[in-house]
PDB file of C-alpha atoms in Angstrom:
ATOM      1  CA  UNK A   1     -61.889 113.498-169.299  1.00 39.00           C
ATOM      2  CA  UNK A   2     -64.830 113.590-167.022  1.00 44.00           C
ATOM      3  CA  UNK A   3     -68.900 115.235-167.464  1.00 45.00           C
ATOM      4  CA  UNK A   4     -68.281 117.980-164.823  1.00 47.00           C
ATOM      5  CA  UNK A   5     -72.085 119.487-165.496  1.00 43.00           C
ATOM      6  CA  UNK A   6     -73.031 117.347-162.324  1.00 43.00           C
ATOM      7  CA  UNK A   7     -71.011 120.421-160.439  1.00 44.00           C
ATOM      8  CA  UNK A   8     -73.247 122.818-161.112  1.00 45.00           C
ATOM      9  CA  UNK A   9     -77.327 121.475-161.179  1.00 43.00           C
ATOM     10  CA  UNK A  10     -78.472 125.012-162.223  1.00 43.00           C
ATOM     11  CA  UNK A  11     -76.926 123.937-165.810  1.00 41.00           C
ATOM     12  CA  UNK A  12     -79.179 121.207-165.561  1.00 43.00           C
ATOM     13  CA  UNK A  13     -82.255 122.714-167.734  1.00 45.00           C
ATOM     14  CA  UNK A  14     -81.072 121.857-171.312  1.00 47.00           C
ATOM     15  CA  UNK A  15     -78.852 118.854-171.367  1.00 52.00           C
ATOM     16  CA  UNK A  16     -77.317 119.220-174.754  1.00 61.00           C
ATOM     17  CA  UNK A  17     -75.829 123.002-174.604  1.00 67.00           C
ATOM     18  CA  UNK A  18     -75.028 122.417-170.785  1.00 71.00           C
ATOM     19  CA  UNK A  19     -72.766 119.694-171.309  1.00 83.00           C
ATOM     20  CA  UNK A  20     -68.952 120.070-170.013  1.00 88.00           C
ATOM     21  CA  UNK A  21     -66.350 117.955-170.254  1.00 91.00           C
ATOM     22  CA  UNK A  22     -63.408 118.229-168.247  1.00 92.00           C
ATOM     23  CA  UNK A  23     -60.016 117.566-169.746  1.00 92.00           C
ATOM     24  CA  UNK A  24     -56.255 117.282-167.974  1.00 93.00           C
ATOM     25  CA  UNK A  25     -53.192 116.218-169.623  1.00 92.00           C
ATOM     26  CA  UNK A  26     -50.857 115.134-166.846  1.00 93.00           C
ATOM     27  CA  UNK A  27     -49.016 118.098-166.286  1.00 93.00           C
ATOM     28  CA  UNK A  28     -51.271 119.867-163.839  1.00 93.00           C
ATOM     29  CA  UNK A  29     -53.115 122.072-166.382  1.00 95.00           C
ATOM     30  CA  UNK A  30     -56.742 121.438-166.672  1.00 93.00           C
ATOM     31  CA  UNK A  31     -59.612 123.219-168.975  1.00 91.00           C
ATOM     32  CA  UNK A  32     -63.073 123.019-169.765  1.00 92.00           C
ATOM     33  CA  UNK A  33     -64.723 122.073-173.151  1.00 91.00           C
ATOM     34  CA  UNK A  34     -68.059 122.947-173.419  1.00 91.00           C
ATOM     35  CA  UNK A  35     -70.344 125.362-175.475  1.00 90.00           C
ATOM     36  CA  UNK A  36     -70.610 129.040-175.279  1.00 90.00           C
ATOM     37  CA  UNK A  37     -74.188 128.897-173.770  1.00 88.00           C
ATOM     38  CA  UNK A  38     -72.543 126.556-170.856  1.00 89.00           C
ATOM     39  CA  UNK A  39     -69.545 129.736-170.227  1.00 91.00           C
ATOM     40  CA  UNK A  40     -72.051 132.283-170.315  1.00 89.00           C
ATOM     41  CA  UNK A  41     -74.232 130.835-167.532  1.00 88.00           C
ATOM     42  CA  UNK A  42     -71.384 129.846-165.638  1.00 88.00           C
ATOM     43  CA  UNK A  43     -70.110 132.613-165.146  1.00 85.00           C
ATOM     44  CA  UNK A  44     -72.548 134.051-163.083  1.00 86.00           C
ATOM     45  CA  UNK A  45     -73.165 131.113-161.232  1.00 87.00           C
ATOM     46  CA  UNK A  46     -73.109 131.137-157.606  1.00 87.00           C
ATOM     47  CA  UNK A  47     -71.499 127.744-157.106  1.00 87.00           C
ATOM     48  CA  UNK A  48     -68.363 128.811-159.922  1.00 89.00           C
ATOM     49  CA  UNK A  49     -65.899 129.189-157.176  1.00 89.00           C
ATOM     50  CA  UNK A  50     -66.200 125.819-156.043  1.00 88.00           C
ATOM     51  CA  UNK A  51     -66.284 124.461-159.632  1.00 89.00           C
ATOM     52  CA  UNK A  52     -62.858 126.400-160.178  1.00 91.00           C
ATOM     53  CA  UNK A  53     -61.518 124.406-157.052  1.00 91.00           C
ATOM     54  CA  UNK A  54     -62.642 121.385-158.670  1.00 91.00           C
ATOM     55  CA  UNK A  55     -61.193 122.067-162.241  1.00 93.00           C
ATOM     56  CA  UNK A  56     -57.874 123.093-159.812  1.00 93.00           C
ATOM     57  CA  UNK A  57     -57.748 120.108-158.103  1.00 92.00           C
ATOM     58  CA  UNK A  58     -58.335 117.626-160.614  1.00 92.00           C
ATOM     59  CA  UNK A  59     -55.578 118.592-162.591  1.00 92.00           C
ATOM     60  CA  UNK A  60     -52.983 118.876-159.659  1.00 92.00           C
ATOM     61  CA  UNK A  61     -54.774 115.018-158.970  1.00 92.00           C
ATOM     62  CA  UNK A  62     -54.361 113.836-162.509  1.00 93.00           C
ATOM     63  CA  UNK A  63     -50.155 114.593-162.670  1.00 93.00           C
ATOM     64  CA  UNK A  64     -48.085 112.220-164.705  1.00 92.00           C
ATOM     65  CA  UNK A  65     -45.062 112.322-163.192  1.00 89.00           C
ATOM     66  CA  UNK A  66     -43.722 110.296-166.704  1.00 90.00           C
ATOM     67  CA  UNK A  67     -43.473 113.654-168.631  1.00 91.00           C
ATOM     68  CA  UNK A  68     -41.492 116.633-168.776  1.00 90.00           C
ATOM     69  CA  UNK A  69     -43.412 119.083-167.302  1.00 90.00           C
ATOM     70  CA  UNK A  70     -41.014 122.060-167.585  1.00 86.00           C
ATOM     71  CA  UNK A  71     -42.545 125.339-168.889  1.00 85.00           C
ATOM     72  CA  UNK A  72     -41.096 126.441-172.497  1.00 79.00           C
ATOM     73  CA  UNK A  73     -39.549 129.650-172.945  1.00 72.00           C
ATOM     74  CA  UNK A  74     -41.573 129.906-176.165  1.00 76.00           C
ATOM     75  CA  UNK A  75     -44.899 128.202-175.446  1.00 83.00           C
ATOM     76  CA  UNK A  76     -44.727 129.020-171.652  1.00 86.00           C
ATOM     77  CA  UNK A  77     -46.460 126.202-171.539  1.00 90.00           C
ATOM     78  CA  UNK A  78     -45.614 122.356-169.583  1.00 92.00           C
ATOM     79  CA  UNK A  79     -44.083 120.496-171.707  1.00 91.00           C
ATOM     80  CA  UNK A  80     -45.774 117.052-172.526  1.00 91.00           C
ATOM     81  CA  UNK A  81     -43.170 114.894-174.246  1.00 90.00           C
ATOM     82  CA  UNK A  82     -43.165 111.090-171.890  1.00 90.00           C
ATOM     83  CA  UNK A  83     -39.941 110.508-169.963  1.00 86.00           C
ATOM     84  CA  UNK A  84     -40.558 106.849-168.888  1.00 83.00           C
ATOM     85  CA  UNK A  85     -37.901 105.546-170.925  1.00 81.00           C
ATOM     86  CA  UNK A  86     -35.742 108.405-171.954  1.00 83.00           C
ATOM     87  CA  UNK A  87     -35.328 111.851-171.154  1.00 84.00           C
ATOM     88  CA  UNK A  88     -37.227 114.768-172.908  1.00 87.00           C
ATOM     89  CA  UNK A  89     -34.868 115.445-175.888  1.00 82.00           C
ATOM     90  CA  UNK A  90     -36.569 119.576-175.367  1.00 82.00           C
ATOM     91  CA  UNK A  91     -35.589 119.997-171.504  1.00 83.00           C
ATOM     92  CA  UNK A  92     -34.076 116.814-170.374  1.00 81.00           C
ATOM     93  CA  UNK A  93     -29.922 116.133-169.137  1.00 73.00           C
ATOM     94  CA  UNK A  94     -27.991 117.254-171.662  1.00 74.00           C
ATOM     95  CA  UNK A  95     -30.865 118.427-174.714  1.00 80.00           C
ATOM     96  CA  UNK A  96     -28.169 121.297-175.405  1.00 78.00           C
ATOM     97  CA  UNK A  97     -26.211 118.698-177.177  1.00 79.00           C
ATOM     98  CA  UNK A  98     -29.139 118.005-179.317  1.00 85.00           C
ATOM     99  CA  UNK A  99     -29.333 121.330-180.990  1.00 86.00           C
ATOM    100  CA  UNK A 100     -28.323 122.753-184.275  1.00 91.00           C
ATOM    101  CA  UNK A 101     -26.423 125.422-182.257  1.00 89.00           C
ATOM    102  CA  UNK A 102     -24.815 127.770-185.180  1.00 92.00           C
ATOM    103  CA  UNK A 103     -24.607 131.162-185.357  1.00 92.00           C
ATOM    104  CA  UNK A 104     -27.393 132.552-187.590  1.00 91.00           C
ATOM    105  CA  UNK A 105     -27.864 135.057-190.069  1.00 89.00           C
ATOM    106  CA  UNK A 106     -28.884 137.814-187.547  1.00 88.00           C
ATOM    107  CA  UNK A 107     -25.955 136.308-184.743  1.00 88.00           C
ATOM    108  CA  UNK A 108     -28.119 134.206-182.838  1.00 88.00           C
ATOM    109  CA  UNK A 109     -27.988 130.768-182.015  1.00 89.00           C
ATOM    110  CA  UNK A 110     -30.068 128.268-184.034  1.00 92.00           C
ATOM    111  CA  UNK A 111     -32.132 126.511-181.717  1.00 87.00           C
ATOM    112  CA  UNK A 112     -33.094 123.302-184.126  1.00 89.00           C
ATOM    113  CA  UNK A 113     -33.786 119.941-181.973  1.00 87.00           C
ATOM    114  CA  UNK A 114     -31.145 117.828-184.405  1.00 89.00           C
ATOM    115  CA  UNK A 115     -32.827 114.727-182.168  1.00 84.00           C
ATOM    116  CA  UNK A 116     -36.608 115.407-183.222  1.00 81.00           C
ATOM    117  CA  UNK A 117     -36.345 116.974-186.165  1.00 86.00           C
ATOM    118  CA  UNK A 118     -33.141 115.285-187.682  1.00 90.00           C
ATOM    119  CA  UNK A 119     -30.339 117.317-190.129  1.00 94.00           C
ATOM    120  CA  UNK A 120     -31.099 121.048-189.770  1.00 95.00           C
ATOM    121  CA  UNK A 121     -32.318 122.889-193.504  1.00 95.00           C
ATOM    122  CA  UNK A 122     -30.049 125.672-192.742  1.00 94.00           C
ATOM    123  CA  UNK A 123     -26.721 124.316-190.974  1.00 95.00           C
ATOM    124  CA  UNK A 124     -26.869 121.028-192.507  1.00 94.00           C
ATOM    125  CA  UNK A 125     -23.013 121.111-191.389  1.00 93.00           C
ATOM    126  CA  UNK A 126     -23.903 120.478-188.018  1.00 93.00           C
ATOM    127  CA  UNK A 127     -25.505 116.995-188.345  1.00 93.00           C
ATOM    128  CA  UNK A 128     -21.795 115.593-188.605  1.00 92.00           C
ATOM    129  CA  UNK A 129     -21.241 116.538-185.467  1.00 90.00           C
ATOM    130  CA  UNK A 130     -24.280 115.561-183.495  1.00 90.00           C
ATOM    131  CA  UNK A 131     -24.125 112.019-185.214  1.00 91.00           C
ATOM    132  CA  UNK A 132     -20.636 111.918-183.850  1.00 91.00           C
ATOM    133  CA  UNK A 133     -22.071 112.876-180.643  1.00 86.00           C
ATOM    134  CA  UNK A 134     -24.513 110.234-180.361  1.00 86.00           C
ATOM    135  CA  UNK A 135     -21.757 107.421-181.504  1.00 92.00           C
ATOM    136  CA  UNK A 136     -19.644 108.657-178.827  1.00 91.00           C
ATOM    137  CA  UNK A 137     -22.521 107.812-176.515  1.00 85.00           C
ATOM    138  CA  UNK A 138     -23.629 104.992-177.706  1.00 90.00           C
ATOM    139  CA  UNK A 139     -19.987 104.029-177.250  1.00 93.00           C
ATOM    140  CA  UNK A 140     -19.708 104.873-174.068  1.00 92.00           C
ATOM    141  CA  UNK A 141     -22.832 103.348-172.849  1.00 89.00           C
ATOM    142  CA  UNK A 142     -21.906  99.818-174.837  1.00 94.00           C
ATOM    143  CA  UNK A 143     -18.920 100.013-172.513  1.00 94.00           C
ATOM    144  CA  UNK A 144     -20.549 100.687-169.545  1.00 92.00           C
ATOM    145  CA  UNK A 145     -23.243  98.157-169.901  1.00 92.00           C
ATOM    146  CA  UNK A 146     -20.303  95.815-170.794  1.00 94.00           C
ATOM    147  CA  UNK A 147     -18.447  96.400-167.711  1.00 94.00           C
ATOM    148  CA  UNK A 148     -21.476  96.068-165.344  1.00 92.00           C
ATOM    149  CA  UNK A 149     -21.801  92.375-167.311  1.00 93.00           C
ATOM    150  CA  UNK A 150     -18.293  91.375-166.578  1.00 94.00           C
ATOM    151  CA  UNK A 151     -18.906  92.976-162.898  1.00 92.00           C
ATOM    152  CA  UNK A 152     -22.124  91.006-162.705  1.00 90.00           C
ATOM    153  CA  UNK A 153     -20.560  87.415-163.362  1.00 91.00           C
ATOM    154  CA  UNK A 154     -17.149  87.806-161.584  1.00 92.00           C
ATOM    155  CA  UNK A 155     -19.524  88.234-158.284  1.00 85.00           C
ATOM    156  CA  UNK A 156     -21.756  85.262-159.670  1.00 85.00           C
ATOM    157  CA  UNK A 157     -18.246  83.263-159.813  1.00 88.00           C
ATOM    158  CA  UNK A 158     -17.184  85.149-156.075  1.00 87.00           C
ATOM    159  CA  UNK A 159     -21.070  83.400-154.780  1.00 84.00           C
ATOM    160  CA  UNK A 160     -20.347  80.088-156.236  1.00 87.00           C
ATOM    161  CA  UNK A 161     -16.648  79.754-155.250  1.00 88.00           C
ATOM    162  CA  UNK A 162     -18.028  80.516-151.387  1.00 87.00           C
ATOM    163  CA  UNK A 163     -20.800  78.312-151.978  1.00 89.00           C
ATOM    164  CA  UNK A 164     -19.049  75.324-152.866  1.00 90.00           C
ATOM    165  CA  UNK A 165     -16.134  76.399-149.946  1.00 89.00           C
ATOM    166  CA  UNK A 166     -19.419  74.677-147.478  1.00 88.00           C
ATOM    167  CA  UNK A 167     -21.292  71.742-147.301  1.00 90.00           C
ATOM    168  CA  UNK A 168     -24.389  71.504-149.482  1.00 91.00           C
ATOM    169  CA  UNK A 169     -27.696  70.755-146.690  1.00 88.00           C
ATOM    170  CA  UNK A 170     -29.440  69.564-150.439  1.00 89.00           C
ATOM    171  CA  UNK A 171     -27.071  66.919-151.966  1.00 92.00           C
ATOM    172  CA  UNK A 172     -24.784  66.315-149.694  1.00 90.00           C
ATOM    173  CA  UNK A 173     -21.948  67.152-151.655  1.00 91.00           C
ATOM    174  CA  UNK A 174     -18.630  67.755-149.474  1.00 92.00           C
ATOM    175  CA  UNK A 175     -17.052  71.266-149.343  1.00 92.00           C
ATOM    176  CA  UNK A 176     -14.909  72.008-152.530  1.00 91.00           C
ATOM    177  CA  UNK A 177     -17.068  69.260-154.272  1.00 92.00           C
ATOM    178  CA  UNK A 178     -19.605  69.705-156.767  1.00 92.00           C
ATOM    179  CA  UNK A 179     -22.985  69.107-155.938  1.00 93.00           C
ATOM    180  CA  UNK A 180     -24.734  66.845-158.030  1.00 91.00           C
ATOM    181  CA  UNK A 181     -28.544  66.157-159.940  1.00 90.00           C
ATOM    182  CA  UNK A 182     -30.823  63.533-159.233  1.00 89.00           C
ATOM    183  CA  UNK A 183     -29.027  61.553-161.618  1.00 89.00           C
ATOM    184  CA  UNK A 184     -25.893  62.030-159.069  1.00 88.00           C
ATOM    185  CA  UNK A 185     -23.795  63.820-162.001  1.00 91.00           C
ATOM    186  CA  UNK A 186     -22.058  66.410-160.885  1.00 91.00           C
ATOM    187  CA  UNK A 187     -23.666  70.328-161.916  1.00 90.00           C
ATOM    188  CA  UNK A 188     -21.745  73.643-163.176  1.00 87.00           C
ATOM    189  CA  UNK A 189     -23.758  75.591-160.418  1.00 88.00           C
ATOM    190  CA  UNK A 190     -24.302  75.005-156.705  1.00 90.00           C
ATOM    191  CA  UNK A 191     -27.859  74.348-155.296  1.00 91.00           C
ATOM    192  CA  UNK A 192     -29.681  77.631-154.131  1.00 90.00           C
ATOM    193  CA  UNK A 193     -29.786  76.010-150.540  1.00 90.00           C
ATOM    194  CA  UNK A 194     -25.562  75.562-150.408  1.00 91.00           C
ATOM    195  CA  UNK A 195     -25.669  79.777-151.690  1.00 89.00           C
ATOM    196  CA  UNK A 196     -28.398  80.979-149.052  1.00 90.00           C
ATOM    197  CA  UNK A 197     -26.077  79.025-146.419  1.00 89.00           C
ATOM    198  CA  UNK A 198     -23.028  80.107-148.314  1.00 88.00           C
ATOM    199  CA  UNK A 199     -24.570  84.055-147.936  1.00 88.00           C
ATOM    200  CA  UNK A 200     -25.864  83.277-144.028  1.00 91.00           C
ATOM    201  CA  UNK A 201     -21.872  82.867-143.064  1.00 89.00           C
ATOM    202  CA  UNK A 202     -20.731  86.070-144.847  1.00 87.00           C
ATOM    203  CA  UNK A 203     -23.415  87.740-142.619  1.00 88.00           C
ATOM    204  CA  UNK A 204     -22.418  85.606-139.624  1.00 88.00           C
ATOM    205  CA  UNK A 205     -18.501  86.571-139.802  1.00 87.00           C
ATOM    206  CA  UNK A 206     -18.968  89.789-139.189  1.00 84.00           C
ATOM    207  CA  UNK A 207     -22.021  89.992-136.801  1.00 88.00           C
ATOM    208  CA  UNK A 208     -23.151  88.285-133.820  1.00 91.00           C
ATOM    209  CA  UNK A 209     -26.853  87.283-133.431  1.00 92.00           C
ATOM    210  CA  UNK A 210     -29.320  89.510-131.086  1.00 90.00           C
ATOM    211  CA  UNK A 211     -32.137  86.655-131.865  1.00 90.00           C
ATOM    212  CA  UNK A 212     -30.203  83.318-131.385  1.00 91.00           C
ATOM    213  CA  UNK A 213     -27.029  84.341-129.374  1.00 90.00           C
ATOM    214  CA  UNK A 214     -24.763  82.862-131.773  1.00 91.00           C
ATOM    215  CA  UNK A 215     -21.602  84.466-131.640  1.00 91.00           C
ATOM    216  CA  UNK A 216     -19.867  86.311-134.506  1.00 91.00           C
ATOM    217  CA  UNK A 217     -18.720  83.371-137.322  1.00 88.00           C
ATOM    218  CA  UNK A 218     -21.417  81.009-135.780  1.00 91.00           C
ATOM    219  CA  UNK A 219     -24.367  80.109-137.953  1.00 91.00           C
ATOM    220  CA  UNK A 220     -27.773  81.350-136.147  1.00 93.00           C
ATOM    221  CA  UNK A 221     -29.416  78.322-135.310  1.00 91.00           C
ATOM    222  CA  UNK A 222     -33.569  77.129-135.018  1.00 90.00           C
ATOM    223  CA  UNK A 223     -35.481  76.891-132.402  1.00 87.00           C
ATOM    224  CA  UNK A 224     -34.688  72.584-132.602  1.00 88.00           C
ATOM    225  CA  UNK A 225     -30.477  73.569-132.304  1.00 86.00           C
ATOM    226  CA  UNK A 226     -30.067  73.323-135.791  1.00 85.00           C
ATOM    227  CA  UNK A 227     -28.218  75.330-138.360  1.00 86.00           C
ATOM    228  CA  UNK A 228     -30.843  77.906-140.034  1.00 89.00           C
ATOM    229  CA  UNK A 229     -30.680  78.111-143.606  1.00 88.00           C
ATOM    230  CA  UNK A 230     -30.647  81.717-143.484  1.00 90.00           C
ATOM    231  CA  UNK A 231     -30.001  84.282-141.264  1.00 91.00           C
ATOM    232  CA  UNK A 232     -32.219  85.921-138.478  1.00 91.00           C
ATOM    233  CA  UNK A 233     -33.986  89.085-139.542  1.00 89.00           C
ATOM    234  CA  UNK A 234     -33.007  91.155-136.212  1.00 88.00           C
ATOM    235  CA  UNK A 235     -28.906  89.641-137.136  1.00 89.00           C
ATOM    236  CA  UNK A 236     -29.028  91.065-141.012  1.00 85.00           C
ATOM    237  CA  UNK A 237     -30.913  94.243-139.717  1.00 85.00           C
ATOM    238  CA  UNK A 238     -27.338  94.440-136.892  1.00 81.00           C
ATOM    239  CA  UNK A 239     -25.307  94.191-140.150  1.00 74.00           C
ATOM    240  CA  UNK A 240     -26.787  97.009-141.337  1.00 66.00           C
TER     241      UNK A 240
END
């Protein structure tokens, strides 16, 4: 909200009834609140078409873009329900699914949001099937989040088998052998150094370097002749 009485210093004579306040809601749509003596005289103000602009533009300025948004066939109005973590149960992917959807008394289709409001008063019937719905989902998307876990750690294991297939430039530790703590006990994981170098040849078997000249399943190499740690920029850009 903003004072936008500033826009327009012939409203300036009586603060109290001349105050506006401009308000936006982060769809775009922006209004004025103010009193009846502020409308009147606006109105007829000279400067109103630049005020317009500047009610216009500050609510095109003032877009969230974490809500729906869409106009509703019965409001006609943007819809205002937040999307930042799911979408709008009223207009997002799939709302259809959420909705009472039996035939009515006069052969229409009941429209009740089963997600908002929960069982519908009239088809209570229907709420079987929509919580059926939502445990197929929730099913499905156990599954899924499941499979991306098992996907995730079998190329954690695929990084640390390659890993420990080199030397480690931290401990020491031969390839195939375990590289080992402070304590010289050997550790479940590789050192981050023995993975960066681990990731540098994967690049380097494929790709000669532009920067270095080192040829394709060479190790780029510093400005001193040694092995880099990591790859050069301009040879992971040549990977693509």
């Amino acid at each position: 909200m903003a004072d936008v009485s500033q826009a327009n210093p012939a409203l300036q004579q009586d603060a109290d009834p001349f105050l506006a306040v401009l308000r936006t809601d982060g769809t775009g749509w922006s209004g004025i609140y103010a009193s009846p003596a502020w409308w009147r005289q606006t109105a007829t103000a000279p400067n109103w078409p630049d005020l317009a602009e500047q009610i216009a533009r500050a609510g095109e300025e003032n877009i969230n873009p974490h809500v729906c948004r869409v106009v509703g066939a019965t409001t006609r109005r943007p819809c205002k329900v937040g999307t930042y973590q799911e979408p709008c149960p009223h207009h997002g992917a799939g709302n259809e699914t959420n909705r009472c959807a039996a035939t009515t008394r006069k052969g229409g289709t009941c429209r009740w949001n089963l997600a908002v409001n929960g069982q519908c008063p009239n088809h209570p019937e229907t709420w079987e099937r929509f919580e059926r719905t939502r445990r197929d989902q929730e099913h499905a998307e156990q599954q899924s989040r499941e499979k991306a876990a098992r996907a995730a750690a079998e190329l954690h294991r695929q990084l640390q088998d390659a890993a420990r297939a080199m030397a480690c430039p931290y401990c020491e530790a031969e390839p195939e052998a375990p590289c080992r703590g402070r304590d010289g006990a050997a550790k479940n994981t590789v050192h981050s150094t023995r993975r960066r170098l681990a990731e540098h040849m994967t690049v380097a078997a494929a790709t000669p370097c532009p920067s270095c000249e080192a040829t394709a399943g060479t190790l780029c190499r510093t400005s001193s002749g040694k092995h880099a740690l990591d790859p050069h920029a301009a040879r992971s850009r040549a990977q693509g």
